[in-house]
Coordinates of C-alpha atoms in Angstrom, one line a residue:
Chain A
M1 CA -17.1 -2.1 -13.0
A2 CA -19.3 0.5 -14.6
D3 CA -18.9 4.1 -13.7
L4 CA -15.3 3.5 -13.1
K5 CA -12.8 5.8 -15.0
R6 CA -9.6 4.0 -16.9
T7 CA -6.1 5.3 -17.3
A8 CA -4.3 5.5 -20.7
L9 CA -2.9 2.2 -19.9
Y10 CA -5.9 0.2 -19.3
D11 CA -5.5 -2.0 -22.3
L12 CA -1.7 -2.5 -21.6
H13 CA -2.6 -3.8 -18.1
L14 CA -5.0 -6.4 -19.4
A15 CA -2.4 -7.2 -21.9
L16 CA 0.0 -7.9 -19.1
G17 CA -2.4 -10.0 -17.2
A18 CA -3.4 -7.5 -14.6
K19 CA -6.1 -8.4 -12.0
M20 CA -8.3 -5.1 -11.9
V21 CA -9.7 -3.6 -8.8
P22 CA -11.5 -0.3 -8.3
F23 CA -9.4 2.3 -6.4
A24 CA -10.2 6.0 -6.3
G25 CA -12.9 5.9 -8.9
Y26 CA -10.6 4.3 -11.4
E27 CA -10.0 0.5 -12.5
M28 CA -6.4 0.0 -11.4
P29 CA -4.2 -3.1 -11.5
V30 CA -3.7 -4.6 -8.0
Q31 CA -1.3 -7.1 -9.3
Y32 CA 0.0 -9.1 -12.5
P33 CA 0.4 -12.6 -12.8
A34 CA 3.9 -12.6 -10.8
G35 CA 2.0 -11.7 -7.7
V36 CA 2.4 -9.1 -4.7
L37 CA 5.4 -10.7 -3.1
K38 CA 7.5 -11.0 -6.5
E39 CA 6.6 -7.7 -7.5
H40 CA 7.4 -5.9 -4.3
L41 CA 11.2 -7.8 -4.1
H42 CA 11.5 -7.2 -8.0
T43 CA 11.1 -3.5 -7.4
R44 CA 13.9 -3.6 -4.6
A45 CA 16.2 -5.8 -6.5
S46 CA 15.7 -4.2 -10.2
A47 CA 13.1 -1.9 -11.5
G48 CA 9.3 -1.7 -11.0
L49 CA 6.8 0.3 -13.6
F50 CA 3.7 1.7 -11.9
D51 CA 0.6 3.4 -13.6
V52 CA -0.2 6.2 -11.2
S53 CA -2.2 8.1 -13.8
H54 CA -5.0 8.1 -11.5
M55 CA -3.4 10.9 -9.4
G56 CA -4.3 14.6 -10.0
Q57 CA -1.7 16.7 -12.0
V58 CA -2.3 20.4 -11.6
I59 CA -0.3 23.5 -13.2
L60 CA -0.5 26.7 -11.2
R61 CA 0.6 29.4 -13.3
P62 CA 0.8 33.0 -12.0
R63 CA -1.2 35.6 -13.5
S64 CA 1.5 38.3 -12.9
G65 CA 4.1 36.0 -14.7
R66 CA 6.0 36.1 -11.5
L67 CA 6.3 32.7 -10.1
S68 CA 6.7 34.1 -6.6
D69 CA 3.2 35.3 -6.7
A70 CA 2.0 31.6 -7.2
A71 CA 4.3 30.5 -4.6
A72 CA 3.0 33.0 -2.0
A73 CA -0.4 32.3 -2.9
L74 CA 0.0 28.6 -2.5
E75 CA 1.8 29.0 0.9
T76 CA -1.6 30.5 2.2
L77 CA -2.9 26.8 2.0
V78 CA 0.3 24.7 2.9
P79 CA 2.7 25.0 6.0
V80 CA 5.6 24.5 3.5
D81 CA 8.2 26.9 2.2
I82 CA 7.2 27.4 -1.4
L83 CA 8.8 30.5 -2.1
A84 CA 12.4 29.4 -1.4
L85 CA 11.7 26.1 -3.6
P86 CA 14.3 26.7 -6.2
E87 CA 13.5 26.3 -9.9
G88 CA 14.1 22.8 -10.8
R89 CA 13.2 21.1 -7.4
Q90 CA 10.2 19.5 -5.7
R91 CA 8.9 19.3 -2.2
Y92 CA 6.4 17.4 0.0
A93 CA 3.5 19.5 1.1
L94 CA 0.2 19.2 2.8
F95 CA -3.0 21.1 2.5
T96 CA -4.1 21.8 5.9
A97 CA -7.8 22.4 7.3
P98 CA -8.7 25.5 9.5
D99 CA -8.7 23.0 12.5
G100 CA -5.1 21.9 11.9
G101 CA -6.2 18.4 10.0
I102 CA -4.8 17.3 6.8
L103 CA -7.0 17.6 3.6
D104 CA -4.4 15.9 1.5
D105 CA -0.6 15.4 1.1
L106 CA 0.9 16.5 -2.6
M107 CA 4.2 17.2 -4.1
V108 CA 4.8 20.6 -5.5
A109 CA 7.5 21.3 -8.2
N110 CA 8.8 24.6 -9.2
R111 CA 9.1 24.2 -13.2
G112 CA 10.3 27.9 -13.8
D113 CA 7.3 29.8 -14.9
H114 CA 4.6 27.7 -13.2
L115 CA 4.3 25.5 -10.0
F116 CA 3.4 21.8 -10.9
V117 CA 1.3 19.9 -8.3
V118 CA 0.8 16.3 -8.0
V119 CA -2.2 15.2 -5.4
N120 CA -3.8 11.9 -4.4
A121 CA -6.5 10.6 -6.7
A122 CA -9.4 10.3 -4.2
C123 CA -8.9 13.8 -3.2
K124 CA -8.1 15.5 -6.7
E125 CA -11.5 17.0 -7.5
A126 CA -11.9 18.5 -3.8
D127 CA -8.2 19.5 -4.0
A128 CA -8.7 21.4 -7.3
A129 CA -11.8 23.0 -6.1
H130 CA -10.0 24.1 -3.0
M131 CA -7.2 25.7 -5.2
R132 CA -9.7 27.3 -7.3
A133 CA -11.5 28.9 -4.3
H134 CA -8.3 30.3 -2.8
L135 CA -5.9 30.7 -5.5
A136 CA -7.8 31.6 -8.7
G137 CA -7.0 35.7 -8.0
A138 CA -3.2 34.9 -8.1
C139 CA -2.9 31.6 -10.4
E140 CA -4.4 30.4 -13.6
I141 CA -5.3 26.7 -12.2
T142 CA -5.2 23.9 -15.1
E143 CA -6.0 20.2 -14.2
L144 CA -4.1 17.8 -16.6
P145 CA -6.6 14.7 -17.1
E146 CA -4.9 14.3 -20.7
R147 CA -1.5 13.5 -19.2
A148 CA -0.4 10.3 -17.7
L149 CA 1.9 9.6 -14.8
L150 CA 4.2 6.7 -14.6
A151 CA 6.5 5.8 -11.9
L152 CA 10.0 4.0 -12.4
Q153 CA 11.4 2.5 -9.1
G154 CA 14.3 0.8 -7.7
P155 CA 18.1 0.5 -8.6
A156 CA 17.8 -0.2 -12.0
A157 CA 15.5 2.7 -12.8
E158 CA 18.3 5.3 -13.3
G159 CA 20.0 3.2 -15.9
V160 CA 16.9 2.1 -17.7
L161 CA 15.4 5.7 -17.9
E162 CA 18.8 7.3 -19.1
T163 CA 19.0 5.0 -22.2
L164 CA 15.4 6.2 -23.3
A165 CA 15.4 9.8 -21.9
P166 CA 19.2 11.2 -21.5
G167 CA 19.5 13.4 -18.6
A168 CA 17.9 11.2 -16.1
A169 CA 21.1 10.2 -14.4
A170 CA 22.1 13.5 -13.7
M171 CA 19.0 14.4 -11.5
R172 CA 19.1 14.1 -7.8
F173 CA 16.6 12.9 -5.4
M174 CA 13.7 15.5 -5.7
D175 CA 15.0 17.3 -8.8
V176 CA 12.6 17.9 -11.6
A177 CA 13.5 18.5 -15.2
T178 CA 12.2 18.1 -18.7
L179 CA 13.7 15.4 -20.5
H180 CA 12.8 13.9 -24.3
W181 CA 12.0 10.5 -25.2
G182 CA 12.4 11.2 -29.0
A183 CA 10.0 13.9 -29.5
V184 CA 7.7 13.4 -26.7
E185 CA 8.1 15.6 -23.7
L186 CA 8.7 14.0 -20.4
W187 CA 8.1 15.9 -16.9
V188 CA 10.2 13.9 -14.8
S189 CA 11.1 14.0 -10.9
R190 CA 13.4 12.1 -9.2
S191 CA 11.2 10.8 -6.5
G192 CA 8.7 8.3 -5.6
Y193 CA 6.7 6.1 -3.2
T194 CA 8.8 3.0 -2.5
G195 CA 11.9 4.2 -0.6
E196 CA 13.9 3.3 -3.7
D197 CA 15.6 5.7 -6.0
G198 CA 13.4 6.3 -8.9
F199 CA 11.5 8.8 -11.0
E200 CA 8.0 9.8 -11.5
I201 CA 7.2 10.6 -15.4
S202 CA 4.3 12.7 -16.4
L203 CA 3.6 12.6 -20.4
P204 CA 0.9 13.0 -22.8
A205 CA -1.8 10.2 -22.5
D206 CA -1.4 9.5 -25.9
N207 CA 2.2 8.6 -25.9
A208 CA 1.9 6.6 -22.4
T209 CA 1.2 3.0 -23.6
A210 CA 4.3 3.3 -26.2
F211 CA 6.6 4.7 -23.5
A212 CA 5.7 2.0 -20.9
R213 CA 6.2 -0.7 -23.4
A214 CA 9.6 0.8 -24.5
L215 CA 10.5 0.6 -20.6
L216 CA 8.9 -2.7 -20.2
A217 CA 11.2 -4.0 -23.1
N218 CA 14.3 -3.7 -20.8
A219 CA 14.5 -6.9 -19.1
A220 CA 15.2 -5.1 -15.7
V221 CA 11.4 -3.6 -15.9
Q222 CA 8.5 -5.5 -14.5
P223 CA 5.0 -4.0 -13.9
I224 CA 3.8 -3.5 -10.7
G225 CA 0.6 -3.3 -9.3
L226 CA -1.2 -1.3 -6.3
G227 CA -0.7 -4.3 -3.9
A228 CA 3.0 -4.2 -4.1
R229 CA 3.0 -0.1 -4.3
D230 CA 1.2 -0.4 -0.9
S231 CA 3.7 -2.8 0.6
L232 CA 6.6 -1.1 -0.7
R233 CA 5.6 2.6 0.8
L234 CA 4.6 0.9 4.2
E235 CA 8.3 -0.7 4.3
A236 CA 9.6 3.0 3.5
G237 CA 7.5 4.5 6.3
L238 CA 5.6 6.6 4.0
C239 CA 2.1 7.8 4.7
L240 CA -0.9 6.8 2.8
Y241 CA -3.4 9.4 2.9
G242 CA -7.0 8.5 4.2
H243 CA -5.3 5.8 6.4
D244 CA -2.2 7.2 8.1
I245 CA -3.3 10.8 8.0
D246 CA -6.5 12.3 7.3
T247 CA -8.7 15.5 8.3
T248 CA -8.7 14.1 12.1
T249 CA -4.8 14.1 12.2
S250 CA -2.5 16.9 12.4
P251 CA 0.6 17.2 10.6
I252 CA 2.6 16.9 14.1
E253 CA 0.6 14.0 15.0
G254 CA 1.3 12.4 11.8
N255 CA 5.1 12.9 12.5
L256 CA 5.3 15.1 9.5
S257 CA 7.0 18.1 11.2
W258 CA 10.0 17.7 8.9
A259 CA 7.8 18.8 6.1
I260 CA 7.4 22.4 7.8
Q261 CA 10.5 24.4 7.2
K262 CA 11.7 27.0 9.5
S263 CA 10.5 30.1 7.6
R264 CA 6.8 29.0 8.4
R265 CA 7.2 28.1 12.3
A266 CA 7.1 30.5 15.0
N267 CA 9.5 33.4 14.7
G268 CA 10.1 32.3 10.9
L269 CA 10.3 34.7 8.0
R270 CA 6.5 33.7 7.2
A271 CA 5.5 32.1 10.2
G272 CA 2.0 30.9 10.2
G273 CA -0.2 32.1 7.5
F274 CA -1.6 28.6 6.5
P275 CA -5.0 27.1 7.4
G276 CA -4.7 25.6 11.3
A277 CA -1.6 27.3 12.1
P278 CA -2.4 27.9 15.7
R279 CA -2.7 24.3 16.4
I280 CA 0.0 23.4 14.2
L281 CA 2.5 25.9 15.5
A282 CA 1.4 25.1 19.2
E283 CA 1.9 21.1 18.7
L284 CA 5.5 22.1 17.1
A285 CA 6.3 23.9 20.3
Q286 CA 4.7 21.7 22.9
S287 CA 4.6 18.2 21.2
P288 CA 1.2 16.6 20.7
S289 CA -0.6 14.2 22.6
R290 CA 0.0 11.4 20.3
L291 CA 2.2 10.6 17.3
R292 CA 2.2 8.3 14.4
I293 CA 4.8 5.5 14.8
G294 CA 6.0 2.2 13.2
L295 CA 5.4 -1.1 15.0
L296 CA 7.0 -4.3 14.5
P297 CA 4.6 -7.3 15.7
E298 CA 6.5 -9.7 17.7
G299 CA 5.2 -12.9 16.0
R300 CA 4.2 -13.5 12.3
A301 CA 0.5 -12.4 12.4
P302 CA 0.0 -9.3 10.5
M303 CA -1.4 -6.4 12.5
R304 CA -3.7 -4.2 9.9
D305 CA -5.4 -1.1 9.6
G306 CA -8.2 -0.5 12.4
T307 CA -6.6 -2.8 15.0
Q308 CA -6.8 -1.4 18.5
L309 CA -3.6 -1.0 20.7
F310 CA -3.4 -1.5 24.5
A311 CA -0.7 -0.6 26.8
G312 CA -1.0 -4.0 28.8
P313 CA -1.6 -7.9 27.8
E314 CA -5.2 -7.4 29.2
G315 CA -7.7 -5.0 30.6
G316 CA -7.8 -1.1 30.1
E317 CA -9.1 0.8 27.3
A318 CA -7.6 1.2 23.8
I319 CA -4.6 4.0 24.0
G320 CA -4.3 3.9 20.1
H321 CA -5.0 2.1 16.6
I322 CA -3.0 0.8 13.7
T323 CA -3.7 2.9 10.4
S324 CA -1.7 0.6 8.2
G325 CA -0.2 -2.9 8.4
G326 CA 0.7 -6.0 6.6
F327 CA 3.5 -8.0 5.7
G328 CA 6.7 -6.4 4.7
P329 CA 8.1 -8.7 2.1
S330 CA 11.6 -7.4 1.9
L331 CA 11.9 -7.6 5.9
G332 CA 10.0 -11.1 5.7
A333 CA 8.1 -10.0 8.8
P334 CA 4.8 -8.2 9.4
I335 CA 5.1 -4.3 10.1
S336 CA 2.6 -1.4 11.0
M337 CA 2.1 2.2 11.4
G338 CA -0.2 3.6 13.9
Y339 CA -0.9 6.4 16.8
L340 CA -0.1 6.1 20.2
P341 CA 0.4 8.3 22.9
A342 CA 3.6 10.6 22.8
S343 CA 4.5 8.8 26.3
L344 CA 4.5 5.5 24.7
C345 CA 6.2 6.4 21.4
A346 CA 10.0 5.8 22.1
A347 CA 11.6 3.2 20.1
G348 CA 11.5 -0.1 22.0
T349 CA 8.2 0.5 24.0
T350 CA 6.3 -2.8 24.0
V351 CA 2.4 -2.5 23.4
Y352 CA -0.4 -4.7 22.6
A353 CA -2.5 -5.1 19.6
E354 CA -6.0 -6.9 19.8
V355 CA -6.0 -9.4 16.7
R356 CA -9.1 -11.8 16.7
G357 CA -9.6 -11.1 20.3
K358 CA -5.8 -11.9 21.4
R359 CA -3.7 -9.4 22.9
L360 CA -0.5 -9.8 20.9
P361 CA 2.8 -7.9 21.5
A362 CA 4.4 -5.2 19.4
T363 CA 7.6 -3.0 19.8
V364 CA 7.5 0.5 18.5
A365 CA 10.3 1.1 16.0
A366 CA 11.8 3.9 14.0
M367 CA 10.8 4.3 10.4
P368 CA 11.5 3.5 7.8
F369 CA 11.7 -0.1 8.4
Q370 CA 13.4 -0.7 5.2
P371 CA 16.6 1.7 4.5
T372 CA 15.9 4.1 1.7
T373 CA 18.5 4.4 -1.2
Y374 CA 17.5 8.3 -2.5
K375 CA 20.2 9.7 -4.7
R376 CA 20.8 12.6 -2.9
Chain B
M1 CA -11.3 -36.0 -2.9
K2 CA -14.4 -33.6 -2.3
Y3 CA -14.6 -30.3 -2.4
T4 CA -16.7 -27.5 -0.3
E5 CA -18.4 -24.2 -1.3
D6 CA -15.9 -22.6 0.9
H7 CA -13.0 -23.8 -1.3
E8 CA -11.9 -26.5 0.9
W9 CA -10.9 -29.9 -0.2
L10 CA -11.5 -32.9 1.9
R11 CA -9.5 -36.3 1.6
A12 CA -10.3 -39.6 3.5
E13 CA -7.7 -41.6 4.8
K14 CA -7.1 -44.1 7.4
G15 CA -5.1 -43.1 10.6
E16 CA -2.3 -45.2 12.3
D17 CA -4.8 -46.8 14.5
G18 CA -7.3 -47.4 11.9
S19 CA -9.5 -44.7 12.6
D20 CA -11.2 -42.6 9.9
I21 CA -9.4 -39.5 9.3
I22 CA -10.5 -36.5 7.1
V23 CA -7.5 -34.1 5.8
V24 CA -8.4 -30.7 4.8
G25 CA -6.9 -28.1 2.7
I26 CA -7.9 -25.2 0.2
T27 CA -8.1 -25.6 -3.3
E28 CA -6.0 -24.1 -5.9
H29 CA -8.6 -21.5 -7.0
A30 CA -8.8 -20.5 -3.2
A31 CA -5.0 -20.0 -3.0
T32 CA -4.9 -18.0 -6.2
Q33 CA -7.7 -15.7 -5.2
L34 CA -6.2 -15.4 -1.6
G35 CA -2.7 -14.3 -3.3
D36 CA 0.7 -14.8 -1.5
V37 CA 0.0 -16.4 1.8
V38 CA 2.1 -14.8 4.8
F39 CA 0.5 -16.2 7.9
V40 CA -1.2 -19.3 9.0
E41 CA -2.7 -19.7 12.5
L42 CA -3.4 -23.4 13.2
P43 CA -5.9 -24.8 15.6
D44 CA -5.2 -26.9 18.9
I45 CA -5.1 -30.7 18.4
D46 CA -7.3 -33.0 20.6
V47 CA -10.1 -30.6 20.2
M48 CA -13.6 -31.2 19.2
V49 CA -15.0 -28.7 16.7
A50 CA -18.4 -28.2 15.0
S51 CA -19.2 -27.9 11.2
G52 CA -18.6 -23.9 10.7
D53 CA -16.3 -23.1 13.7
E54 CA -13.5 -20.8 12.4
V55 CA -10.4 -23.3 12.9
V56 CA -7.7 -21.9 10.7
V57 CA -6.6 -18.3 10.1
I58 CA -5.0 -17.3 6.9
E59 CA -3.3 -13.8 6.0
S60 CA -2.3 -13.0 2.4
V61 CA -0.6 -10.0 1.4
K62 CA -4.1 -8.8 0.9
A63 CA -6.5 -9.8 3.7
A64 CA -7.2 -12.0 6.6
S65 CA -9.6 -15.0 6.1
D66 CA -10.8 -17.9 8.1
I67 CA -10.9 -21.7 7.0
L68 CA -14.3 -23.3 8.8
A69 CA -14.3 -26.9 9.9
P70 CA -16.3 -28.7 7.2
I71 CA -17.7 -31.2 9.4
D72 CA -17.9 -32.3 13.3
G73 CA -15.0 -33.8 14.7
E74 CA -11.8 -34.2 16.6
I75 CA -8.7 -32.4 15.3
V76 CA -6.5 -34.9 15.6
E77 CA -3.3 -33.5 13.9
V78 CA -2.1 -29.8 12.4
N79 CA 0.4 -29.3 9.5
T80 CA 3.2 -27.1 11.3
K81 CA 4.8 -27.2 7.6
V82 CA 2.3 -24.6 6.6
A83 CA 2.6 -22.3 9.9
D84 CA 6.5 -22.2 9.2
N85 CA 6.2 -21.8 5.6
P86 CA 3.1 -19.9 4.7
G87 CA 4.2 -19.7 1.0
L88 CA 3.5 -23.5 0.8
V89 CA -0.1 -22.9 0.5
N90 CA 0.5 -21.0 -2.7
E91 CA 3.5 -23.6 -3.9
D92 CA 1.2 -27.0 -3.2
P93 CA -2.5 -26.1 -1.9
L94 CA -3.7 -29.6 -3.0
G95 CA -0.5 -31.4 -1.6
D96 CA 1.8 -30.4 1.2
A97 CA 0.0 -27.5 2.2
W98 CA -2.8 -29.2 4.1
F99 CA -4.1 -27.7 7.3
F100 CA -5.5 -30.1 9.6
K101 CA -6.8 -33.9 10.2
M102 CA -10.1 -34.3 11.8
K103 CA -11.2 -38.0 13.1
V104 CA -14.6 -38.8 12.1
D105 CA -16.9 -41.8 13.1
D106 CA -18.2 -42.3 9.5
P107 CA -16.0 -41.2 6.4
A108 CA -19.0 -41.3 4.5
V109 CA -20.0 -38.0 6.0
I110 CA -17.8 -36.4 3.2
D111 CA -20.1 -37.6 0.4
Q112 CA -22.5 -34.9 0.8
F113 CA -19.7 -32.3 -0.6
M114 CA -19.0 -31.9 -4.5
D115 CA -16.8 -34.0 -6.7
E116 CA -14.2 -32.4 -8.8
D117 CA -16.6 -31.7 -11.7
E118 CA -19.2 -30.2 -9.6
Y119 CA -16.7 -27.9 -7.9
N120 CA -15.3 -26.9 -11.4
D121 CA -18.7 -25.7 -12.5
L122 CA -18.8 -23.8 -9.4
I123 CA -15.7 -21.8 -10.0
S124 CA -16.0 -21.3 -13.7

């Protein structure tokens, strides 16, 4: 696997018996010997440890020293209220394009004197260039390739992290805080990508293996690969950038209007002012022609990414397609998400997916498929 | 037992009427490579198939793949237990998780395939 980058935990992954695959330019663990099903179920039952160090970590530090200047600058790139984001809190955001498409989705945290941004691995170079092109006047932009990022997810995560880094249990969903594991500073957020309560932990890459081993020393914690990460986030109804949302989908089509606060909507305090605002605000007012929805296939056959959707059991043109799909281990059934015309998006609507030449019924369903357990 | 390059195993047995039957499954190596199997679609019975026809669909947590008919013949029985419990493919690929049985004129038709040593060389 020449030319692929490795995270700080590479040797640990091999020692744990991981099967490594190329992902977003990195050699990453897709599964460990337990396998995807057991890893998925273990995360929901206890705690799973994920290496997400391939993701991009960026600091935006206001040149003026006033955080509001960095927040106002970032608001020119996202349809999200950053100015009202309190210190110690994190929020989901989207980089939008001038045509209203989505360049990436990201997390933005207010860490007092700076904003801390986490972006997708596959987009991190483009995102950094995008931020440099538009924010360099207001912000000093620092990428942090020397920091690792771990996620600890599941009902046992709180207890496990609290014993190593006191203060974790006191955090609420989407809080961010600086905690300490001995002398090592941890930038912790109570968030994740599984639908479970849990934490994402940024720390110096040099300390990452020792910290991961300390977490894994707790019998509640097992290492989890990208395979289970995908099935966990799919059950939680969370988007995978490049599949469920991309430059061809708007935030409203992607059913992400909840991420756009009132202040950035029409008649808000700072309405518009982000790339693609005309289309995005118009879609908010009139509802878009299509929407991202959840689908429950009626049989056992998984309906995967790219599968075409039809209104009837035979004939007619495709009306939409599936963007993510597979088997939901916690549900014991196949699940999918995809796009359908707004008129066919009501929960309970039956549509037909063409799988290996056969039209199979599936029912539009509310997401998340699996109830989330965030500590709000 | 014989093995194909598509990681199937073939076992000859006698049917109740004395006919020659070939039982088809996938190897442990194949099951491991596929990962956790979550869906199996079996062929219709009493159907003639030709070598290379796609007769079974297997979906694992990772992807879909096909099992091809290794030889010409008639599908005479399918293992509904693997359709009901796809995880059986990972638990017992060489035993309970056989997929289908084919009736053939001459059981020697499987002699062309690899023996265990040759197959182990292939996957090593």
